[in-house]
CSV table of C-alpha atoms in Angstrom, one decimal:
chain,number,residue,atom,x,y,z
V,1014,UNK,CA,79.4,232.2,114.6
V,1015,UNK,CA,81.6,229.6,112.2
V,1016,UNK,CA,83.7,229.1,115.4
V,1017,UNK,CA,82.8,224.9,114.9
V,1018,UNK,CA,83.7,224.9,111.4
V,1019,UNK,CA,87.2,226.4,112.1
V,1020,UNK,CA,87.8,224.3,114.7
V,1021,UNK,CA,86.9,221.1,112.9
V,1022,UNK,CA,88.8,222.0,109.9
V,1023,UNK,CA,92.1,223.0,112.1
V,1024,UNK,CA,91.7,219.3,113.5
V,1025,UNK,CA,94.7,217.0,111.8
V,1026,UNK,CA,92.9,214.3,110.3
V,1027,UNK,CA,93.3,211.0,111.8
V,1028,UNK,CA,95.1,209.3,109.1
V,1029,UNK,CA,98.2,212.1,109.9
V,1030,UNK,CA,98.4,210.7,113.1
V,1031,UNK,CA,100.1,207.8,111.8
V,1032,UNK,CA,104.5,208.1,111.1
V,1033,UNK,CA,107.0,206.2,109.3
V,1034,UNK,CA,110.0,206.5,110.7
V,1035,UNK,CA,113.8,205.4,109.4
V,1036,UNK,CA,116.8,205.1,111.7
V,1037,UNK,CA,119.7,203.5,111.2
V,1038,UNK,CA,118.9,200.1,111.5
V,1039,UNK,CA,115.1,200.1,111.3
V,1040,UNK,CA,111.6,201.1,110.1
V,1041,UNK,CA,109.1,202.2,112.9
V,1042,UNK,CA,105.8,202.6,111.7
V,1043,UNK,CA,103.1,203.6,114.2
V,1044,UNK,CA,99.1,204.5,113.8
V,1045,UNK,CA,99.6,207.1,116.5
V,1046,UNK,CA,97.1,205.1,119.3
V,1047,UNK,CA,99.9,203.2,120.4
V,1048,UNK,CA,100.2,200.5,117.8
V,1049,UNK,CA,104.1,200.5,117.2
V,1050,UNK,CA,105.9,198.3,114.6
V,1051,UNK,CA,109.9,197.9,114.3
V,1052,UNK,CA,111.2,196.2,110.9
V,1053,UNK,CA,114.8,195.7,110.4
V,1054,UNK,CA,116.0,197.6,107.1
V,1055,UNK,CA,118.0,194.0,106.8
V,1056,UNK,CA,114.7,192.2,106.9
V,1057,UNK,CA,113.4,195.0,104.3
V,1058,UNK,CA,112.4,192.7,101.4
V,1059,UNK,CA,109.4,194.4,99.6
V,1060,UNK,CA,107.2,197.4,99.6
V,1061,UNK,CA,104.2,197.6,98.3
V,1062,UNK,CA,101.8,200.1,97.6
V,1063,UNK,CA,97.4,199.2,98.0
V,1064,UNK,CA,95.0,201.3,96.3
V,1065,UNK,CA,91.6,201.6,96.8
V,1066,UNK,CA,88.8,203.7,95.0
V,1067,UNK,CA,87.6,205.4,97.9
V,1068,UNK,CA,88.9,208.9,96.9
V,1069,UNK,CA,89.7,211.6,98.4
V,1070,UNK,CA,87.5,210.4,101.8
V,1071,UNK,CA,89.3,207.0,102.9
V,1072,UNK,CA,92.4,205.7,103.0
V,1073,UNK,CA,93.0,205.6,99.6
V,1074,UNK,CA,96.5,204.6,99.0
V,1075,UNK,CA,98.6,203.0,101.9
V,1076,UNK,CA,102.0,201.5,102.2
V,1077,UNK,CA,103.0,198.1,102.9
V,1078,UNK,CA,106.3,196.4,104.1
V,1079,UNK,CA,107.3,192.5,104.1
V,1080,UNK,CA,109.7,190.8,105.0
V,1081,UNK,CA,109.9,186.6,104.5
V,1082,UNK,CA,106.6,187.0,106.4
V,1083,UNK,CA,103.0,186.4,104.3
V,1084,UNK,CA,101.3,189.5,106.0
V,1085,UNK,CA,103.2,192.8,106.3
V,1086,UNK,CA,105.2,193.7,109.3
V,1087,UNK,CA,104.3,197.4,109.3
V,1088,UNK,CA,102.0,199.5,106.9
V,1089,UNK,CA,100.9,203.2,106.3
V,1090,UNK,CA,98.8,205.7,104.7
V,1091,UNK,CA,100.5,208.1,102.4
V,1092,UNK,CA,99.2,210.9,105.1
V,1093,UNK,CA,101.3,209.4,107.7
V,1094,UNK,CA,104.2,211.7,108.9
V,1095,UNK,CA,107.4,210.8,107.8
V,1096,UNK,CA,106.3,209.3,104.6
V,1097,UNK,CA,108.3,211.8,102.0
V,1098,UNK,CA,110.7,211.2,103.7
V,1099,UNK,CA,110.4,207.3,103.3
V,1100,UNK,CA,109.8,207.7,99.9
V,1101,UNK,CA,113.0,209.4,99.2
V,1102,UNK,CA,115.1,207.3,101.2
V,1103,UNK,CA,113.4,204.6,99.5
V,1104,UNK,CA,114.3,206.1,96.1
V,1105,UNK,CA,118.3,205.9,97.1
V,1106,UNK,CA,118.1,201.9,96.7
V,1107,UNK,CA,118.5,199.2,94.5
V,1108,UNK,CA,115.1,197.2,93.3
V,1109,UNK,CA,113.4,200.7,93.8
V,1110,UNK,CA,110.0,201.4,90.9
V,1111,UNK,CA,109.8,204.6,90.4
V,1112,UNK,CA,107.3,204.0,87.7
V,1113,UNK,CA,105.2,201.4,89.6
V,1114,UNK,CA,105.0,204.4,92.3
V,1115,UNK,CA,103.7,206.8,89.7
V,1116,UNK,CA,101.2,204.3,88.3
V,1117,UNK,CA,100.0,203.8,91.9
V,1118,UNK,CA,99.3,207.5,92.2
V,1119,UNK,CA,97.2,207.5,89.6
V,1120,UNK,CA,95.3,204.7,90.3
V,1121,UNK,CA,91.6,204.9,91.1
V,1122,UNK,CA,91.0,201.0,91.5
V,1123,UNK,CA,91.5,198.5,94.0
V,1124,UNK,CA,95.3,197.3,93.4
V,1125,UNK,CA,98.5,196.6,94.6
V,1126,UNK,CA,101.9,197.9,93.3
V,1127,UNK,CA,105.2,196.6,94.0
V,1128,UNK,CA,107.4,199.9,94.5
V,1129,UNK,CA,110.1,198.3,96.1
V,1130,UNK,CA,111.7,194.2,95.9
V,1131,UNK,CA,115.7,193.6,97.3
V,1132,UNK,CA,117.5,192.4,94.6
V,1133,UNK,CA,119.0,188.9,94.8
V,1134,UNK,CA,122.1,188.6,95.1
V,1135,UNK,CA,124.4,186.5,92.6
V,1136,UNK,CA,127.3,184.5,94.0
């Protein structure tokens, strides 16, 4: 009787068709229609984290990574497959926030968090 209920619940939501992906050279992000990004880890120079205050029904907190570029070269929402595993390889390196990434998950505005910056280095 509930048979479309179960089925539309058992459906992945679209935002976990999106992945993050690390290899040894590179970052693949992709939105899981066929929209693929590749970003260097040498090229890695910030992440960021955007918030939003749609809740629990949008894309409510998403990833972001630059390189020298303006606009980010690949993004993702924290539903994306792959993305613990991001996080914790993320965690492993130098200029990581941990506390900016707590303050993001927390957030209920519309705001941007710098989780991640390469450090300079000093000659």
């Amino acid at each position: 009787m509930f048979s479309w209920l179960k089925n539309g619940l058992s459906r992945p939501h679209p935002l976990e068709n999106w992945s993050v992906e690390i290899a040894e050279d590179h970052i693949t992000t992709s939105d899981g229609q066929g929209e693929v990004h590749q970003l260097p880890l040498a090229d890695l120079e910030e992440v960021v984290i955007a918030t939003d205050d749609s809740g629990p029904w949008g894309a409510d907190v998403v990833y972001l990574l630059y390189s020298m570029e303006k606009e980010p070269v690949g993004l993702f929402p924290i539903e994306a497959q792959g993305t613990q595993e991001f996080v914790e390889w993320l965690s492993q390196r130098d200029g990581y926030n941990d506390q900016q990434l707590r303050n993001a998950m927390r957030s209920t505005q519309i705001a941007r968090f710098l989780i991640y910056q390469r450090p300079t280095s000093r000659g």
